[in-house]
């Protein structure tokens, strides 16, 4: 009977330890998107069980995408001391005392190189738990350049273009008019390339246009004034060209006749 009691008690203690094991949690999303130059805190809170009586050990590391390679240690806390490793420039524990239950990691100035999967590991024997989260550092779009292709002539094709030279993909371009209402439906725009195509330009398209480019972490814009110039009268152009040609021929004939007279006068002398 005593043996059975001890066995049941042992199993009960094991179950109790399992239900009250070390727990690592975070209020941060599992995937975080941030812009270059910003700061971030990767949340990591822990609660040891009453049975975890060993020395507290906290480790932050970058998880290697290659499972055959070791993870890269960033920052750790053990025996009441903080340790910064080779890759920990600009990194620190968010809390002054990580032993109080907050093992969150702060990164002061983000760069694309900080894009990685991070792991927070808390150990206090016999308890141990880990938490992973992904950080994606993106570059905001640069101020785009706006320009017009085509002669801006009524009745002909014209296209507005908008392009950023920097920015993490995907970039989305959106054209709109500043004050003259919506863009006529006859125009088509490509949100991936930044082109607004007008197949038959008219006065209804004239005005100031704004192009906005955005991605997950920022946006920028540029402005351009689209004109609608009337095409010159073709008949007038033809008449003008003809008259100009005849006038040129007349002038050449006059000069030629004058040259002949001058030669004749010199010969007679």
Short mmCIF file of C-alpha atoms in Angstrom, two decimals, residues 64-232:
data_model
loop_
_atom_site.label_atom_id
_atom_site.label_comp_id
_atom_site.label_asym_id
_atom_site.label_seq_id
_atom_site.Cartn_x
_atom_site.Cartn_y
_atom_site.Cartn_z
CA UNK A 64 20.35 30.06 -38.35
CA UNK A 65 18.26 29.29 -41.47
CA UNK A 66 20.63 26.36 -42.01
CA UNK A 67 19.72 23.68 -39.50
CA UNK A 68 23.25 22.26 -39.74
CA UNK A 69 24.74 25.52 -38.43
CA UNK A 70 24.76 26.88 -34.90
CA UNK A 71 22.57 29.79 -33.88
CA UNK A 72 24.41 33.09 -33.33
CA UNK A 73 24.42 34.30 -29.73
CA UNK A 74 23.58 37.99 -29.26
CA UNK A 75 23.12 38.80 -25.58
CA UNK A 76 22.85 36.74 -22.41
CA UNK A 77 22.27 37.02 -18.68
CA UNK A 78 23.66 34.60 -16.14
CA UNK A 79 24.88 34.72 -12.53
CA UNK A 80 23.50 38.24 -12.27
CA UNK A 81 25.68 39.53 -15.12
CA UNK A 82 24.86 40.68 -18.66
CA UNK A 83 27.04 39.62 -21.58
CA UNK A 84 27.13 41.19 -25.04
CA UNK A 85 28.45 39.01 -27.83
CA UNK A 86 30.07 39.88 -31.16
CA UNK A 87 26.83 40.63 -33.04
CA UNK A 88 25.18 42.59 -30.24
CA UNK A 89 26.07 46.15 -31.31
CA UNK A 90 23.08 48.40 -30.61
CA UNK A 91 21.26 45.64 -28.70
CA UNK A 92 20.36 45.57 -25.01
CA UNK A 93 17.92 44.11 -22.52
CA UNK A 94 14.85 46.34 -22.37
CA UNK A 95 14.61 45.95 -18.59
CA UNK A 96 17.34 47.12 -16.27
CA UNK A 97 17.03 43.87 -14.31
CA UNK A 98 16.16 40.90 -16.54
CA UNK A 99 15.85 38.66 -13.47
CA UNK A 100 12.51 40.28 -12.60
CA UNK A 101 10.58 38.43 -15.31
CA UNK A 102 11.18 40.67 -18.34
CA UNK A 103 13.82 39.40 -20.77
CA UNK A 104 12.73 41.58 -23.72
CA UNK A 105 15.35 42.64 -26.27
CA UNK A 106 15.70 46.22 -27.56
CA UNK A 107 17.35 47.23 -30.84
CA UNK A 108 18.04 50.97 -31.00
CA UNK A 109 18.55 51.69 -34.72
CA UNK A 110 17.30 49.12 -37.20
CA UNK A 111 18.94 48.26 -40.50
CA UNK A 112 18.04 45.62 -43.11
CA UNK A 113 20.84 43.48 -41.63
CA UNK A 114 18.67 43.00 -38.53
CA UNK A 115 16.14 41.00 -40.56
CA UNK A 116 16.19 37.54 -38.97
CA UNK A 117 14.41 35.04 -36.74
CA UNK A 118 15.19 35.68 -33.06
CA UNK A 119 14.95 33.26 -30.17
CA UNK A 120 14.53 34.05 -26.48
CA UNK A 121 15.56 31.16 -24.24
CA UNK A 122 15.03 31.21 -20.47
CA UNK A 123 16.42 28.46 -18.28
CA UNK A 124 16.12 27.93 -14.55
CA UNK A 125 16.70 24.28 -13.78
CA UNK A 126 14.85 22.13 -14.23
CA UNK A 127 12.61 24.51 -16.18
CA UNK A 128 13.42 25.80 -19.66
CA UNK A 129 11.33 27.40 -22.40
CA UNK A 130 11.95 29.23 -25.68
CA UNK A 131 10.13 31.70 -27.90
CA UNK A 132 10.84 32.61 -31.54
CA UNK A 133 9.79 35.65 -33.54
CA UNK A 134 10.67 37.04 -36.96
CA UNK A 135 11.80 40.62 -37.54
CA UNK A 136 11.61 42.12 -41.03
CA UNK A 137 13.34 45.49 -41.49
CA UNK A 138 12.12 47.30 -44.60
CA UNK A 139 13.29 50.44 -46.40
CA UNK A 140 10.73 53.21 -46.85
CA UNK A 141 10.11 54.38 -50.44
CA UNK A 142 12.27 57.26 -51.61
CA UNK A 143 10.62 60.42 -52.95
CA UNK A 144 9.49 59.36 -56.45
CA UNK A 145 10.16 61.20 -59.69
CA UNK A 146 7.14 62.21 -61.81
CA UNK A 147 7.35 62.87 -65.55
CA UNK A 148 5.21 62.96 -68.71
CA UNK A 149 5.85 61.03 -71.91
CA UNK A 150 4.19 62.32 -75.07
CA UNK A 151 3.61 65.78 -76.46
CA UNK A 152 0.59 66.55 -74.22
CA UNK A 153 -1.34 67.22 -77.42
CA UNK A 154 -5.11 66.86 -77.55
CA UNK A 155 -6.13 63.78 -79.50
CA UNK A 156 -2.82 61.98 -79.05
CA UNK A 157 -1.52 59.45 -76.51
CA UNK A 158 0.15 60.58 -73.30
CA UNK A 159 1.36 58.82 -70.18
CA UNK A 160 2.36 59.89 -66.68
CA UNK A 161 5.17 58.01 -64.97
CA UNK A 162 6.15 57.73 -61.32
CA UNK A 163 9.21 55.90 -59.98
CA UNK A 164 11.02 55.52 -56.64
CA UNK A 165 14.68 54.50 -56.76
CA UNK A 166 14.66 53.05 -53.23
CA UNK A 167 12.22 51.09 -51.11
CA UNK A 168 11.52 47.51 -50.09
CA UNK A 169 9.17 45.65 -52.38
CA UNK A 170 6.36 45.37 -53.03
CA UNK A 171 5.90 49.04 -53.91
CA UNK A 172 2.42 50.21 -54.87
CA UNK A 173 1.86 53.34 -56.99
CA UNK A 174 -1.43 55.25 -57.00
CA UNK A 175 -2.30 58.26 -59.18
CA UNK A 176 -4.98 60.80 -58.26
CA UNK A 177 -5.93 64.33 -59.22
CA UNK A 178 -5.23 67.08 -56.75
CA UNK A 179 -8.42 69.13 -57.05
CA UNK A 180 -10.22 68.36 -60.33
CA UNK A 181 -12.11 65.28 -59.20
CA UNK A 182 -11.51 61.64 -60.11
CA UNK A 183 -9.37 60.62 -63.06
CA UNK A 184 -11.57 59.93 -66.14
CA UNK A 185 -12.25 56.23 -66.54
CA UNK A 186 -10.69 56.21 -70.01
CA UNK A 187 -7.26 56.36 -68.38
CA UNK A 188 -5.63 53.20 -67.03
CA UNK A 189 -3.01 53.00 -64.33
CA UNK A 190 -0.56 50.26 -63.38
CA UNK A 191 0.01 50.12 -59.62
CA UNK A 192 3.18 48.03 -60.05
CA UNK A 193 5.00 50.19 -62.63
CA UNK A 194 3.60 53.62 -61.72
CA UNK A 195 2.30 54.40 -65.23
CA UNK A 196 -0.95 56.26 -65.92
CA UNK A 197 -1.80 55.75 -69.61
CA UNK A 198 -4.06 58.08 -71.61
CA UNK A 199 -4.78 56.79 -75.12
CA UNK A 200 -6.73 59.84 -76.36
CA UNK A 201 -5.70 63.01 -74.54
CA UNK A 202 -8.28 65.77 -74.07
CA UNK A 203 -8.95 68.87 -71.98
CA UNK A 204 -10.77 66.72 -69.41
CA UNK A 205 -7.43 65.15 -68.42
CA UNK A 206 -5.61 68.44 -67.84
CA UNK A 207 -4.66 69.37 -64.28
CA UNK A 208 -2.30 68.61 -61.41
CA UNK A 209 -1.73 64.94 -60.61
CA UNK A 210 -0.27 63.37 -57.47
CA UNK A 211 1.46 60.01 -57.44
CA UNK A 212 1.78 58.24 -54.09
CA UNK A 213 4.07 55.26 -53.62
CA UNK A 214 3.84 53.12 -50.51
CA UNK A 215 4.94 49.86 -48.96
CA UNK A 216 4.34 48.24 -45.58
CA UNK A 217 6.40 50.82 -43.66
CA UNK A 218 6.01 54.18 -45.38
CA UNK A 219 4.91 56.34 -48.31
CA UNK A 220 6.10 59.29 -50.43
CA UNK A 221 4.61 61.34 -53.26
CA UNK A 222 5.34 63.66 -56.18
CA UNK A 223 3.24 66.15 -58.20
CA UNK A 224 3.08 67.03 -61.88
CA UNK A 225 1.01 69.37 -64.04
CA UNK A 226 -0.45 67.72 -67.15
CA UNK A 227 -1.26 70.20 -69.91
CA UNK A 228 -3.61 69.74 -72.87
CA UNK A 229 -2.15 71.57 -75.85
CA UNK A 230 -4.26 71.93 -78.97
CA UNK A 231 -2.77 70.38 -82.08
CA UNK A 232 -1.72 72.94 -84.71
#
